[in-house]
Short mmCIF file of C-alpha atoms and ligand atoms in Angstrom, two decimals:
data_model
loop_
_atom_site.label_atom_id
_atom_site.label_comp_id
_atom_site.label_asym_id
_atom_site.label_seq_id
_atom_site.Cartn_x
_atom_site.Cartn_y
_atom_site.Cartn_z
CA MET B 1403 8.83 -55.34 17.11
CA LYS B 1404 9.55 -53.05 20.04
CA LYS B 1405 12.96 -52.29 18.58
CA VAL B 1406 11.48 -51.34 15.22
CA MET B 1407 9.04 -49.00 16.96
CA LYS B 1408 11.87 -47.47 18.93
CA TYR B 1409 13.89 -46.75 15.77
CA ALA B 1410 10.82 -45.41 14.03
CA PHE B 1411 10.22 -42.97 16.88
CA MET B 1412 13.86 -41.93 16.92
CA LEU B 1413 13.73 -41.29 13.18
CA ILE B 1414 10.54 -39.23 13.44
CA GLY B 1415 12.07 -37.35 16.37
CA ALA B 1416 15.20 -36.57 14.38
CA VAL B 1417 13.15 -35.33 11.40
CA VAL B 1418 11.08 -33.07 13.66
CA VAL B 1419 14.21 -31.62 15.29
CA MET B 1420 15.82 -31.01 11.89
CA LEU B 1421 12.69 -29.35 10.53
CA GLY B 1422 12.51 -27.20 13.63
CA ALA B 1423 16.15 -26.23 13.24
CA PHE B 1424 15.56 -25.38 9.56
CA VAL B 1425 12.55 -23.16 10.38
CA LEU B 1426 14.53 -21.44 13.14
CA PHE B 1427 17.45 -20.92 10.76
CA ILE B 1428 15.17 -19.35 8.13
CA TYR B 1429 13.50 -17.23 10.80
CA VAL B 1430 16.68 -15.70 12.23
CA SER B 1431 18.67 -15.52 8.99
CA ASP B 1432 18.55 -12.74 6.44
CA PHE B 1433 17.88 -13.20 2.72
CA PRO B 1434 20.63 -15.34 1.11
CA SER B 1435 23.69 -13.59 -0.27
CA TYR B 1436 25.32 -14.00 -3.67
CA SER B 1437 28.48 -12.92 -5.40
CA VAL B 1438 28.43 -9.49 -6.99
CA GLN B 1439 30.28 -8.47 -10.15
CA ILE B 1440 29.54 -4.90 -11.02
CA PRO B 1441 29.68 -4.27 -14.79
CA SER B 1442 31.74 -1.30 -15.86
CA VAL B 1443 29.52 0.97 -17.92
CA ASN B 1444 29.84 4.53 -18.98
CA ILE B 1445 26.37 5.88 -19.67
CA ASP B 1446 25.94 9.16 -21.49
CA TYR B 1447 22.87 10.83 -19.93
CA THR B 1448 21.55 12.32 -23.17
CA PRO B 1449 18.27 14.29 -23.18
CA SER B 1450 16.60 11.61 -25.33
CA ARG B 1451 17.58 8.89 -22.85
CA VAL B 1452 16.28 10.98 -19.94
CA GLU B 1453 12.98 11.42 -21.80
CA ARG B 1454 12.66 7.70 -22.61
CA GLY B 1455 13.73 6.79 -19.05
CA LYS B 1456 11.04 9.04 -17.62
CA LYS B 1457 8.37 7.26 -19.65
CA LEU B 1458 9.61 3.81 -18.60
CA ALA B 1459 10.04 4.79 -14.95
CA SER B 1460 6.58 6.34 -14.81
CA MET B 1461 5.14 2.95 -15.75
CA LEU B 1462 7.63 0.73 -13.90
CA CYS B 1463 9.14 2.45 -10.87
CA VAL B 1464 7.38 5.59 -9.66
CA GLU B 1465 4.19 4.20 -8.17
CA CYS B 1466 5.92 1.63 -5.97
CA HIS B 1467 8.51 4.11 -4.70
CA GLN B 1468 6.24 7.15 -4.42
CA ASN B 1469 4.94 8.39 -1.10
CA PRO B 1470 1.31 9.20 -2.01
CA GLU B 1471 1.14 12.12 0.45
CA THR B 1472 4.24 13.97 -0.76
CA LYS B 1473 4.45 12.50 -4.30
CA GLN B 1474 8.19 12.07 -3.76
CA ILE B 1475 10.00 8.84 -4.56
CA THR B 1476 11.26 8.42 -1.01
CA GLY B 1477 9.53 5.08 -0.41
CA ARG B 1478 6.17 3.98 0.94
CA LEU B 1479 4.41 1.15 2.70
CA MET B 1480 3.45 -1.56 0.23
CA PHE B 1481 -0.26 -1.45 1.13
CA ASP B 1482 -1.10 -3.88 -1.61
CA LEU B 1483 1.20 -6.71 -0.56
CA PRO B 1484 -0.69 -9.74 0.79
CA PRO B 1485 -0.18 -9.81 4.59
CA GLU B 1486 1.49 -13.25 4.43
CA PHE B 1487 4.61 -11.50 3.08
CA GLY B 1488 5.02 -9.25 6.11
CA THR B 1489 5.28 -5.47 6.38
CA VAL B 1490 7.35 -4.02 3.58
CA TYR B 1491 8.47 -0.51 2.67
CA THR B 1492 9.97 0.52 -0.65
CA LYS B 1493 13.01 2.80 -0.57
CA ASN B 1494 14.21 6.31 -1.15
CA ILE B 1495 15.56 6.25 -4.72
CA THR B 1496 16.23 9.98 -5.05
CA GLN B 1497 19.80 11.20 -5.59
CA HIS B 1498 20.43 11.69 -1.86
CA PRO B 1499 23.99 10.38 -1.25
CA THR B 1500 23.26 8.34 1.89
CA LYS B 1501 19.48 7.95 2.15
CA GLY B 1502 18.88 7.58 -1.57
CA ILE B 1503 20.99 6.09 -4.34
CA GLY B 1504 23.05 9.17 -5.22
CA ALA B 1505 26.31 7.43 -4.32
CA TRP B 1506 25.60 4.25 -6.31
CA SER B 1507 27.51 3.77 -9.56
CA ASP B 1508 25.60 3.26 -12.80
CA GLY B 1509 26.96 -0.29 -12.90
CA GLU B 1510 25.55 -1.00 -9.43
CA ILE B 1511 22.05 0.14 -10.42
CA LEU B 1512 22.28 -1.82 -13.66
CA PHE B 1513 23.46 -4.96 -11.86
CA MET B 1514 20.61 -4.84 -9.35
CA LEU B 1515 17.88 -4.20 -11.95
CA ARG B 1516 19.16 -7.07 -14.10
CA THR B 1517 19.88 -9.71 -11.46
CA GLY B 1518 17.89 -8.84 -8.34
CA ILE B 1519 21.02 -8.85 -6.18
CA HIS B 1520 21.58 -5.78 -4.03
CA PRO B 1521 25.07 -4.45 -4.89
CA LYS B 1522 25.72 -3.08 -1.40
CA THR B 1523 24.35 -5.81 0.88
CA LYS B 1524 24.98 -8.62 -1.65
CA ARG B 1525 21.59 -10.02 -0.60
CA ALA B 1526 18.91 -11.05 -3.05
CA VAL B 1527 16.13 -8.47 -3.22
CA PRO B 1528 12.63 -9.73 -2.40
CA PRO B 1529 10.20 -10.86 -5.10
CA TYR B 1530 8.13 -7.69 -4.86
CA MET B 1531 10.99 -5.49 -6.18
CA ILE B 1532 11.05 -5.46 -9.98
CA LYS B 1533 13.77 -7.27 -11.98
CA LEU B 1534 14.36 -6.60 -15.64
CA PRO B 1535 16.38 -9.51 -17.03
CA THR B 1536 15.15 -9.11 -20.63
CA MET B 1537 15.01 -5.33 -20.98
CA ALA B 1538 17.30 -3.94 -23.68
CA ASP B 1539 20.55 -2.38 -22.44
CA GLU B 1540 19.51 0.86 -24.10
CA ASP B 1541 16.25 1.04 -22.12
CA LEU B 1542 18.05 0.34 -18.84
CA TYR B 1543 20.55 3.08 -19.68
CA SER B 1544 17.55 5.35 -20.20
CA ILE B 1545 16.07 4.54 -16.78
CA ILE B 1546 19.47 5.16 -15.16
CA SER B 1547 19.86 8.41 -17.10
CA TRP B 1548 16.53 9.55 -15.70
CA LEU B 1549 17.56 8.62 -12.14
CA ARG B 1550 20.69 10.77 -12.66
CA SER B 1551 18.94 13.68 -14.38
CA SER B 1552 17.93 17.15 -13.24
CA GLU B 1553 14.23 16.11 -13.30
CA PRO B 1554 12.48 17.43 -10.14
CA MET B 1555 11.28 14.01 -8.97
CA VAL B 1556 14.77 12.48 -8.59
CA GLN B 1557 16.44 15.40 -6.78
CA PRO B 1558 18.03 14.44 -3.43
CA LEU B 1559 15.65 14.31 -0.48
CA ASP B 1560 16.75 13.74 3.07
CA VAL B 1561 14.12 11.13 3.98
CA ASP B 1562 15.01 8.04 6.00
CA ASN B 1563 14.19 4.55 4.78
CA LYS B 1564 11.77 2.60 6.93
CA GLN B 1565 12.72 -0.88 8.10
CA SER B 1566 10.76 -3.71 6.49
CA SER B 1567 9.93 -6.91 8.34
CA PRO B 1568 9.49 -9.69 5.81
CA SER B 1569 7.64 -12.76 7.06
CA LEU B 1570 8.91 -16.28 7.55
CA LEU B 1571 7.14 -17.21 4.30
CA THR B 1572 9.04 -14.52 2.37
CA LYS B 1573 12.33 -15.67 3.89
CA PHE B 1574 11.49 -19.27 3.02
CA LEU B 1575 10.66 -18.35 -0.59
CA MET B 1576 13.89 -16.37 -0.83
CA ARG B 1577 15.93 -19.38 0.32
CA VAL B 1578 14.18 -22.09 -1.61
CA VAL B 1579 12.16 -20.80 -4.57
CA ILE B 1580 13.41 -17.44 -5.75
CA LYS B 1581 16.77 -17.29 -7.44
CA PRO B 1582 18.45 -14.19 -8.81
CA PHE B 1583 19.05 -13.91 -12.55
CA ASP B 1584 22.51 -14.27 -14.04
CA TYR B 1585 23.97 -11.08 -15.40
CA PRO B 1586 23.64 -11.44 -19.19
CA THR B 1587 26.81 -12.30 -21.06
CA LYS B 1588 25.70 -10.74 -24.36
CA PRO B 1589 24.26 -7.31 -25.14
CA ILE B 1590 20.43 -7.18 -25.23
CA LEU B 1591 19.18 -5.16 -28.17
CA LEU B 1592 15.98 -3.16 -28.61
CA PRO B 1593 13.31 -4.92 -30.69
CA ASP B 1594 12.75 -3.86 -34.29
CA THR B 1595 9.93 -1.33 -33.98
CA ASN B 1596 8.73 -2.17 -37.50
CA ASN B 1597 8.11 -5.75 -36.43
CA SER B 1598 4.91 -5.42 -34.48
CA VAL B 1599 4.91 -8.93 -32.98
CA ALA B 1600 8.52 -8.58 -31.78
CA LEU B 1601 7.81 -5.17 -30.26
CA GLY B 1602 4.66 -6.56 -28.62
CA LYS B 1603 6.56 -9.45 -27.10
CA TYR B 1604 9.20 -7.07 -25.75
CA LEU B 1605 6.54 -4.90 -24.09
CA VAL B 1606 4.64 -7.88 -22.66
CA SER B 1607 7.84 -9.22 -21.20
CA ASN B 1608 9.00 -5.89 -19.71
CA LEU B 1609 5.80 -4.20 -18.56
CA GLY B 1610 4.78 -6.96 -16.15
CA CYS B 1611 1.95 -8.39 -18.30
CA ASN B 1612 3.67 -11.78 -18.30
CA ASP B 1613 4.10 -11.86 -14.51
CA CYS B 1614 0.57 -10.83 -13.68
CA HIS B 1615 -1.33 -12.71 -16.38
CA ALA B 1616 0.31 -16.07 -15.60
CA ALA B 1617 -1.64 -18.84 -13.90
CA ASP B 1618 0.77 -18.79 -10.94
CA VAL B 1619 3.28 -16.03 -10.18
CA THR B 1620 5.76 -18.44 -8.64
CA LYS B 1621 6.07 -20.30 -11.94
CA VAL B 1622 6.67 -17.37 -14.28
CA ASN B 1623 9.41 -17.89 -16.87
CA ALA B 1624 10.83 -14.39 -17.22
CA LEU B 1625 13.53 -15.29 -19.74
CA GLU B 1626 11.40 -17.30 -22.18
CA ILE B 1627 7.98 -15.88 -21.53
CA GLU B 1628 6.05 -18.25 -23.79
CA LYS B 1629 7.13 -21.10 -21.50
CA THR B 1630 5.26 -19.58 -18.54
CA PRO B 1631 2.56 -22.12 -17.54
CA GLY B 1632 -0.87 -20.76 -18.48
CA PHE B 1633 0.79 -18.05 -20.58
CA MET B 1634 -1.53 -15.01 -20.68
CA GLY B 1635 -4.45 -17.16 -19.54
CA GLY B 1636 -4.59 -15.36 -16.15
CA GLY B 1637 -5.81 -16.76 -12.87
CA SER B 1638 -3.04 -15.67 -10.46
CA ASN B 1639 -4.23 -13.84 -7.37
CA TRP B 1640 -3.52 -10.20 -6.55
CA THR B 1641 -4.54 -7.86 -3.81
CA ASP B 1642 -5.61 -4.23 -3.86
CA VAL B 1643 -4.81 -1.55 -1.28
CA THR B 1644 -7.40 -2.99 1.14
CA ARG B 1645 -5.75 -6.39 0.66
CA THR B 1646 -8.87 -7.81 -0.95
CA THR B 1647 -8.13 -10.59 -3.43
CA LEU B 1648 -8.84 -10.44 -7.15
CA TYR B 1649 -7.60 -12.52 -10.07
CA SER B 1650 -5.90 -11.60 -13.32
CA SER B 1651 -7.94 -12.19 -16.47
CA ASN B 1652 -7.43 -14.33 -19.51
CA ILE B 1653 -5.91 -12.14 -22.23
CA THR B 1654 -5.39 -14.87 -24.81
CA PHE B 1655 -7.62 -14.71 -27.89
CA ASP B 1656 -9.99 -17.42 -26.65
CA LYS B 1657 -13.43 -16.20 -27.83
CA GLU B 1658 -15.40 -17.34 -24.82
CA THR B 1659 -13.17 -16.63 -21.82
CA GLY B 1660 -10.43 -14.39 -23.26
CA ILE B 1661 -10.34 -11.30 -25.45
CA GLY B 1662 -10.90 -13.10 -28.77
CA SER B 1663 -13.83 -10.91 -29.68
CA TRP B 1664 -12.11 -7.60 -28.86
CA SER B 1665 -11.10 -5.34 -31.75
CA GLU B 1666 -7.80 -3.52 -31.75
CA ALA B 1667 -9.70 -0.34 -30.78
CA ASP B 1668 -11.39 -2.15 -27.86
CA PHE B 1669 -7.98 -3.26 -26.65
CA ARG B 1670 -6.52 0.26 -26.94
CA LYS B 1671 -9.41 1.64 -24.91
CA ALA B 1672 -8.85 -0.97 -22.19
CA ILE B 1673 -5.11 -0.30 -21.93
CA LYS B 1674 -5.25 3.50 -22.31
CA ASP B 1675 -8.51 4.34 -20.54
CA GLY B 1676 -8.90 1.31 -18.30
CA ILE B 1677 -12.41 0.61 -19.65
CA ARG B 1678 -13.58 -2.70 -21.16
CA PRO B 1679 -15.74 -2.86 -24.31
CA ASP B 1680 -18.81 -3.48 -22.11
CA GLY B 1681 -18.07 -0.32 -20.14
CA ARG B 1682 -16.79 -2.00 -16.98
CA PRO B 1683 -13.64 -0.37 -15.57
CA LEU B 1684 -10.53 -2.47 -14.95
CA SER B 1685 -9.68 -2.88 -11.30
CA TYR B 1686 -6.39 -2.08 -9.59
CA PRO B 1687 -3.71 -3.53 -9.72
CA MET B 1688 -4.49 -3.60 -13.46
CA GLU B 1689 -3.59 -0.03 -14.30
CA ARG B 1690 -4.26 1.89 -17.44
CA LYS B 1691 -1.12 3.03 -19.23
CA VAL B 1692 -1.58 6.47 -20.76
CA GLN B 1693 2.14 6.59 -21.55
CA LEU B 1694 1.93 3.95 -24.30
CA THR B 1695 1.46 5.07 -27.90
CA ASP B 1696 -1.28 3.58 -30.09
CA SER B 1697 1.30 1.67 -32.11
CA GLU B 1698 2.84 0.18 -28.97
CA ILE B 1699 -0.58 -1.00 -27.80
CA ASN B 1700 -1.39 -2.38 -31.26
CA ALA B 1701 1.93 -4.27 -31.10
CA ILE B 1702 0.92 -5.88 -27.79
CA TYR B 1703 -2.39 -6.85 -29.41
CA ALA B 1704 -0.55 -8.34 -32.40
CA PHE B 1705 1.70 -10.36 -30.12
CA LEU B 1706 -1.15 -11.62 -27.90
CA ARG B 1707 -2.87 -12.80 -31.05
CA THR B 1708 0.01 -15.23 -31.65
CA ALA B 1709 -0.26 -16.81 -28.16
CA PRO B 1710 -2.15 -20.13 -27.82
CA HIS B 1711 -5.83 -19.63 -26.99
CA LEU B 1712 -6.53 -20.91 -23.49
CA HIS B 1713 -9.92 -21.63 -22.02
CA SER B 1714 -9.73 -20.05 -18.57
CA PRO B 1715 -12.72 -18.14 -17.16
CA HIS B 1716 -12.03 -15.05 -15.03
CA LYS B 1717 -12.42 -16.00 -11.36
CA PRO B 1718 -14.71 -13.65 -9.43
CA ALA B 1719 -13.03 -11.19 -7.06
CA GLU B 1720 -13.46 -11.40 -3.30
CA GLU B 1721 -16.17 -9.02 -2.11
CA PHE B 1722 -15.22 -5.97 -0.06
CA VAL B 1723 -17.76 -5.90 2.74
CA ILE B 1724 -18.91 -2.62 4.28
CA ALA B 1725 -21.18 -1.90 7.23
CA LYS B 1726 -24.90 -2.42 6.60
CA ASN B 1727 -25.61 1.15 7.70
CA ALA B 1728 -22.87 2.65 5.48
CA SER B 1729 -23.81 6.02 3.97
CA LYS B 1730 -25.02 6.22 0.39
CA GLY B 1731 -21.72 7.89 -0.53
CA GLU B 1732 -19.66 5.07 0.94
CA GLN B 1733 -21.75 2.52 -0.94
CA ILE B 1734 -21.03 4.35 -4.21
CA TYR B 1735 -17.33 4.65 -3.30
CA VAL B 1736 -17.14 0.87 -2.93
CA ARG B 1737 -19.42 0.09 -5.89
CA TYR B 1738 -16.92 1.74 -8.23
CA GLY B 1739 -13.88 0.33 -6.45
CA CYS B 1740 -12.41 3.66 -5.22
CA GLN B 1741 -11.13 1.77 -2.15
CA ARG B 1742 -9.01 -0.49 -4.34
CA CYS B 1743 -6.60 2.43 -4.83
CA HIS B 1744 -7.56 4.88 -2.06
CA GLY B 1745 -8.24 2.39 0.71
CA GLU B 1746 -11.10 2.73 3.17
CA SER B 1747 -9.53 5.86 4.68
CA GLY B 1748 -8.77 7.73 1.43
CA LEU B 1749 -5.03 6.96 1.65
CA GLY B 1750 -3.65 4.28 -0.64
CA ILE B 1751 -1.54 4.57 -3.76
CA GLY B 1752 -3.40 7.87 -4.20
CA ASP B 1753 -4.32 10.23 -1.36
CA LEU B 1754 -7.70 11.96 -1.58
CA ARG B 1755 -7.81 13.22 2.01
CA GLN B 1756 -6.82 16.78 1.03
CA ALA B 1757 -9.42 17.00 -1.74
CA HIS B 1758 -12.11 18.52 0.50
CA LYS B 1759 -9.81 21.49 1.18
CA LYS B 1760 -8.38 21.83 -2.33
CA TYR B 1761 -11.80 21.72 -4.01
CA PRO B 1762 -14.23 23.33 -1.58
CA ASP B 1763 -17.20 23.28 -3.96
CA ASP B 1764 -18.75 20.10 -5.30
CA SER B 1765 -18.65 21.19 -8.92
CA THR B 1766 -14.82 21.28 -8.93
CA LEU B 1767 -14.52 18.09 -6.87
CA THR B 1768 -16.88 16.37 -9.33
CA ASP B 1769 -14.75 17.63 -12.20
CA VAL B 1770 -11.60 16.20 -10.55
CA ILE B 1771 -13.27 12.81 -10.21
CA LYS B 1772 -14.70 12.90 -13.74
CA HIS B 1773 -11.59 14.22 -15.51
CA SER B 1774 -8.60 13.59 -13.23
CA SER B 1775 -6.21 13.62 -16.22
CA LYS B 1776 -6.78 17.38 -16.48
CA TYR B 1777 -5.26 17.71 -13.02
CA TYR B 1778 -2.81 14.76 -13.11
CA PRO B 1779 -1.88 14.05 -16.76
CA GLU B 1780 -0.36 10.60 -16.17
CA THR B 1781 -2.74 9.40 -13.49
CA VAL B 1782 -3.77 5.75 -13.33
CA MET B 1783 -7.19 6.85 -12.08
CA ILE B 1784 -9.93 6.13 -14.57
CA GLN B 1785 -11.84 9.07 -16.09
CA TRP B 1786 -15.16 8.43 -14.40
CA ASP B 1787 -17.14 10.74 -16.69
CA GLY B 1788 -19.95 8.69 -18.23
CA ILE B 1789 -19.40 5.76 -15.86
CA ILE B 1790 -20.55 7.11 -12.52
CA LYS B 1791 -24.20 8.25 -12.79
CA ASP B 1792 -24.88 11.99 -12.50
CA ASP B 1793 -26.96 11.70 -9.35
CA GLU B 1794 -24.24 9.68 -7.63
CA TYR B 1795 -21.68 12.50 -7.54
CA ALA B 1796 -23.28 14.48 -4.69
CA PRO B 1797 -23.25 11.58 -2.18
CA LEU B 1798 -19.81 10.46 -3.45
CA CYS B 1799 -18.36 13.95 -2.94
CA ALA B 1800 -19.89 13.99 0.54
CA HIS B 1801 -18.07 10.75 1.34
CA VAL B 1802 -14.75 12.10 -0.02
CA ARG B 1803 -15.16 15.16 2.22
CA GLU B 1804 -16.04 12.94 5.15
CA LEU B 1805 -12.79 10.97 4.70
CA GLY B 1806 -10.78 14.22 4.60
CA LYS B 1807 -12.42 15.46 7.79
CA LYS B 1808 -11.88 12.16 9.57
CA ALA B 1809 -8.16 12.30 8.73
CA GLU B 1810 -7.97 15.88 10.06
CA GLN B 1811 -9.62 14.86 13.32
CA ALA B 1812 -7.21 11.93 13.69
CA MET B 1813 -4.29 14.37 13.29
CA VAL B 1814 -5.64 16.67 16.02
CA ARG B 1815 -6.12 13.82 18.47
C1 HEC P 1091 6.39 -3.64 -7.05
C2 HEC P 1091 7.07 -2.57 -6.38
C3 HEC P 1091 8.38 -2.06 -6.92
C4 HEC P 1091 8.64 -1.63 -8.21
C5 HEC P 1091 7.70 -1.69 -9.39
C6 HEC P 1091 9.98 -1.11 -8.19
N1 HEC P 1091 10.52 -1.23 -6.95
FE1 HEC P 1091 12.42 -0.71 -6.42
N2 HEC P 1091 12.12 -1.51 -4.58
C7 HEC P 1091 10.94 -2.07 -4.12
C8 HEC P 1091 11.14 -2.59 -2.78
C9 HEC P 1091 10.10 -3.29 -1.92
C10 HEC P 1091 12.48 -2.31 -2.45
C11 HEC P 1091 13.18 -2.64 -1.16
C12 HEC P 1091 13.79 -3.99 -1.29
C13 HEC P 1091 14.49 -4.43 -0.04
O1 HEC P 1091 13.89 -4.33 1.02
O2 HEC P 1091 15.63 -4.89 -0.18
C14 HEC P 1091 13.06 -1.65 -3.60
C15 HEC P 1091 14.39 -1.24 -3.68
C16 HEC P 1091 14.95 -0.56 -4.74
C17 HEC P 1091 16.32 -0.09 -4.79
C18 HEC P 1091 17.37 -0.27 -3.68
C19 HEC P 1091 17.47 0.96 -2.85
C20 HEC P 1091 18.31 0.80 -1.63
O3 HEC P 1091 18.72 1.82 -1.07
O4 HEC P 1091 18.55 -0.33 -1.19
C21 HEC P 1091 16.50 0.54 -5.99
C22 HEC P 1091 17.76 1.20 -6.52
C23 HEC P 1091 15.23 0.46 -6.69
N3 HEC P 1091 14.31 -0.22 -5.91
C24 HEC P 1091 15.01 0.99 -7.94
C25 HEC P 1091 13.85 0.74 -8.69
C26 HEC P 1091 13.70 1.12 -10.09
C27 HEC P 1091 14.73 1.89 -10.91
C28 HEC P 1091 12.48 0.66 -10.48
C29 HEC P 1091 11.88 0.71 -11.86
C30 HEC P 1091 12.64 0.11 -12.92
C31 HEC P 1091 11.86 0.02 -9.32
N4 HEC P 1091 12.72 0.10 -8.25
C32 HEC P 1091 10.60 -0.56 -9.31
C33 HEC P 1091 9.75 -2.14 -4.82
C34 HEC P 1091 9.58 -1.81 -6.15
C1 HEC P 1092 0.00 -6.01 -11.35
C2 HEC P 1092 -0.56 -7.06 -12.17
C3 HEC P 1092 -0.95 -6.76 -13.60
C4 HEC P 1092 -0.15 -6.26 -14.60
C5 HEC P 1092 1.28 -5.74 -14.50
C6 HEC P 1092 -0.94 -6.31 -15.80
N1 HEC P 1092 -2.19 -6.80 -15.52
FE1 HEC P 1092 -3.73 -6.91 -16.84
N2 HEC P 1092 -4.97 -7.47 -15.34
C7 HEC P 1092 -4.59 -7.74 -14.04
C8 HEC P 1092 -5.76 -8.07 -13.26
C9 HEC P 1092 -5.77 -8.41 -11.77
C10 HEC P 1092 -6.87 -7.99 -14.13
C11 HEC P 1092 -8.34 -8.17 -13.77
C12 HEC P 1092 -8.88 -6.82 -13.38
C13 HEC P 1092 -10.33 -6.80 -13.00
O1 HEC P 1092 -10.81 -7.78 -12.43
O2 HEC P 1092 -10.98 -5.79 -13.28
C14 HEC P 1092 -6.33 -7.62 -15.43
C15 HEC P 1092 -7.11 -7.41 -16.58
C16 HEC P 1092 -6.61 -7.13 -17.83
C17 HEC P 1092 -7.41 -6.98 -19.02
C18 HEC P 1092 -8.93 -7.12 -19.12
C19 HEC P 1092 -9.29 -8.43 -19.74
C20 HEC P 1092 -10.76 -8.76 -19.67
O3 HEC P 1092 -11.17 -9.74 -20.31
O4 HEC P 1092 -11.51 -8.10 -18.98
C21 HEC P 1092 -6.54 -6.72 -20.05
C22 HEC P 1092 -6.90 -6.50 -21.52
C23 HEC P 1092 -5.21 -6.72 -19.50
N3 HEC P 1092 -5.29 -6.95 -18.16
C24 HEC P 1092 -4.06 -6.53 -20.25
C25 HEC P 1092 -2.80 -6.33 -19.69
C26 HEC P 1092 -1.60 -5.99 -20.45
C27 HEC P 1092 -1.53 -5.88 -21.94
C28 HEC P 1092 -0.60 -5.82 -19.55
C29 HEC P 1092 0.83 -5.36 -19.81
C30 HEC P 1092 0.94 -4.06 -20.45
C31 HEC P 1092 -1.17 -6.05 -18.22
N4 HEC P 1092 -2.49 -6.39 -18.36
C32 HEC P 1092 -0.46 -5.93 -17.05
C33 HEC P 1092 -3.32 -7.66 -13.54
C34 HEC P 1092 -2.23 -7.10 -14.20
C1 HEC P 1093 -6.65 2.88 -10.26
C2 HEC P 1093 -6.51 3.55 -9.00
C3 HEC P 1093 -7.56 4.58 -8.62
C4 HEC P 1093 -8.92 4.40 -8.52
C5 HEC P 1093 -9.72 3.14 -8.77
C6 HEC P 1093 -9.45 5.67 -8.08
N1 HEC P 1093 -8.46 6.58 -7.93
FE1 HEC P 1093 -8.67 8.49 -7.32
N2 HEC P 1093 -6.68 8.79 -7.59
C7 HEC P 1093 -5.76 7.82 -7.84
C8 HEC P 1093 -4.43 8.39 -7.75
C9 HEC P 1093 -3.12 7.64 -7.95
C10 HEC P 1093 -4.60 9.76 -7.44
C11 HEC P 1093 -3.53 10.82 -7.24
C12 HEC P 1093 -3.28 11.57 -8.51
C13 HEC P 1093 -2.10 11.04 -9.23
O1 HEC P 1093 -0.97 11.41 -8.88
O2 HEC P 1093 -2.26 10.20 -10.14
C14 HEC P 1093 -6.04 9.97 -7.35
C15 HEC P 1093 -6.61 11.21 -7.08
C16 HEC P 1093 -7.93 11.37 -6.71
C17 HEC P 1093 -8.50 12.64 -6.29
C18 HEC P 1093 -7.77 13.97 -6.22
C19 HEC P 1093 -7.01 14.13 -4.96
C20 HEC P 1093 -6.27 15.45 -4.87
O3 HEC P 1093 -5.75 15.73 -3.80
O4 HEC P 1093 -6.21 16.17 -5.86
C21 HEC P 1093 -9.81 12.38 -5.97
C22 HEC P 1093 -10.82 13.39 -5.45
C23 HEC P 1093 -10.06 10.99 -6.24
N3 HEC P 1093 -8.89 10.41 -6.69
C24 HEC P 1093 -11.27 10.35 -6.05
C25 HEC P 1093 -11.53 9.06 -6.45
C26 HEC P 1093 -12.84 8.46 -6.39
C27 HEC P 1093 -14.08 9.11 -5.83
C28 HEC P 1093 -12.72 7.21 -6.92
C29 HEC P 1093 -13.81 6.17 -7.15
C30 HEC P 1093 -14.90 6.60 -8.00
C31 HEC P 1093 -11.32 7.03 -7.28
N4 HEC P 1093 -10.64 8.18 -6.99
C32 HEC P 1093 -10.81 5.89 -7.83
C33 HEC P 1093 -6.02 6.51 -8.16
C34 HEC P 1093 -7.28 5.95 -8.23
#
C-alpha cells in the first residue's frame, strides 16, 4: 500500500513539474513561428483598385490602426481588448520604409493578410489582427493598391511602434488554439454581384459579421462560415473602450429572438444608421457602415434569410457604473453610451477632448453631436438627432466641455 502511495505521489509530482515547465515555457517564449512562402504577385495600382481599396480599408483596417488624436494610421492602444489579453498596440502601416510597411513587398502584405503569419518575423500574428482567408484576390489587391497609393492617409510618417505585452493567456492561445491559415492554392474570385445571396455570404464572411455574431469566437469557422457553431445566433462577448462587456445579438430570422420581423428597410437603417426599428441605437463594437450601398446591405439581408433560425435571446450587457453624485451631463453621456467609444475621459476610438475649443458655442457643439456626418462623412458615430432629447443637449455639452478642460489641466500638470 505504502509503495502504491509513493508512486502515486511521484506521478503527481512529475505532472506538476511538467505543467510548471510548460507554463514557464509559454511565458518566456514568443508566439510560435511558421514557414513563410511569399507569393510573387505584380499588382497594378489602378485608380479603380485604389478607390475600392479605400472603401474596404475604411471598414476593415483604419479604425484599429488609427491614432484617434492625430487620425493617422500609425497605431494605437487597443482600448477595447479585454484585459486578459494584455496590453496591445496596433502598428504604423503608413508607407514609412522602416517604421511603417513601405519596404514590404506586395506579396508579403498579401501573405500576412491571407495567413496571419508575419512575413518578417515568421511569427503568427495575434488573434486580434484581422485575417482575410476568404477575401477575393481582387479585393486584396485593391487594399494593397490603397496602401501603396498617393492617398494622404497612407503617406509615410516617422512614428515609432509601441511594444505590446501580450498576456500568458494570449501566448497560450497562440500555441494551442489559434493556427494560421494555409495560403490558398487556387485563385479566389469575386462573387457574382447579380446573385444576391452569394454576394451577401461574401460580405458576411469578410466584414467580420461571422466572427462577431458566432456563439463563441474561439470556434469560428472562417473558411466554411455556415459551419460556425451558433451561426449568426450571437452570444459571444465583446468589450467596449471602457472594457465593459456586452454580447452580440441574434441576427438569424428567428421571429422572437432574432430579426425575423425586420423588413429590408429596417435592416438597412440598422446597418447604415446604427438604429434599430424600435429606435434604440446599436452599441459599439457594432458599428454602422455608411460605406455599404443599399444593394450590398440587401444582399446581406437575403443571405441571412437563408441561415437556420436559431432561438437565442440577446444577453443583457454589463452595466457601466458611475458615481452616485455624477453630474446630469455625465448621466446623459452614459445613458446614450458615449463612453463606449469615447471612454470616461473623452479619449477612445474617437477623441472629443478638443471639441470644447473647436466649437466654443453650444449651438455648434450640439450640431456636431446631432449631425456628425456633416463634419466626418464616414464616421461610425450615430446621428443623435431625434434620439437625444432636446433638453439633454445643454447638460451633455457641459460634460463634453468638462472632459476637454480636465484633459488640458492634466497636460499642464
Ligand atoms: C482588430 C484590430 C485590427 C484590424 C481590424 C486590423 N489590424 Fe492590422 N494589426 C493589428 C494589430 C494588433 C497588429 C500588431 C500585431 C502584432 O503585434 O504582431 C497589426 C499589425 C498589422 C501589420 C504588421 C505591421 C508590422 O510592422 O508588423 C500590417 C501590415 C497590418 N496590421 C495591416 C492591416 C490591414 C491592411 C488591415 C485591414 C485589412 C488591418 N491591419 C486590420 C490590429 C488590427
Ligand atoms: C466587432 C463585432 C461585430 C461585428 C464585426 C459585427 N457585429 Fe453586429 N453586433 C455586435 C454586437 C456586440 C451587437 C449588439 C449591440 C448592442 O447590444 O447594441 C450587434 C448587433 C447587431 C444587430 C442588431 C440586432 C438586434 O436584434 O438588435 C445587427 C442587425 C447586426 N449586429 C448585424 C451585423 C452585420 C450584418 C454585420 C456584418 C456587416 C455585423 N453585425 C458585424 C457585434 C458585431
Ligand atoms: C460608435 C462610436 C461612437 C459613439 C457611441 C459616440 N461617438 Fe462621438 N465620435 C466617434 C468618433 C470615431 C469620432 C471622431 C470623428 C471620426 O473621425 O469619425 C467622434 C466625434 C465626436 C465629436 C467631435 C469631436 C471633434 O473634435 O470634432 C463629439 C463632440 C462627439 N463625438 C460627442 C459624442 C457624444 C456626446 C456621444 C454620446 C451621445 C458620442 N459622441 C457617441 C465615435 C462615437
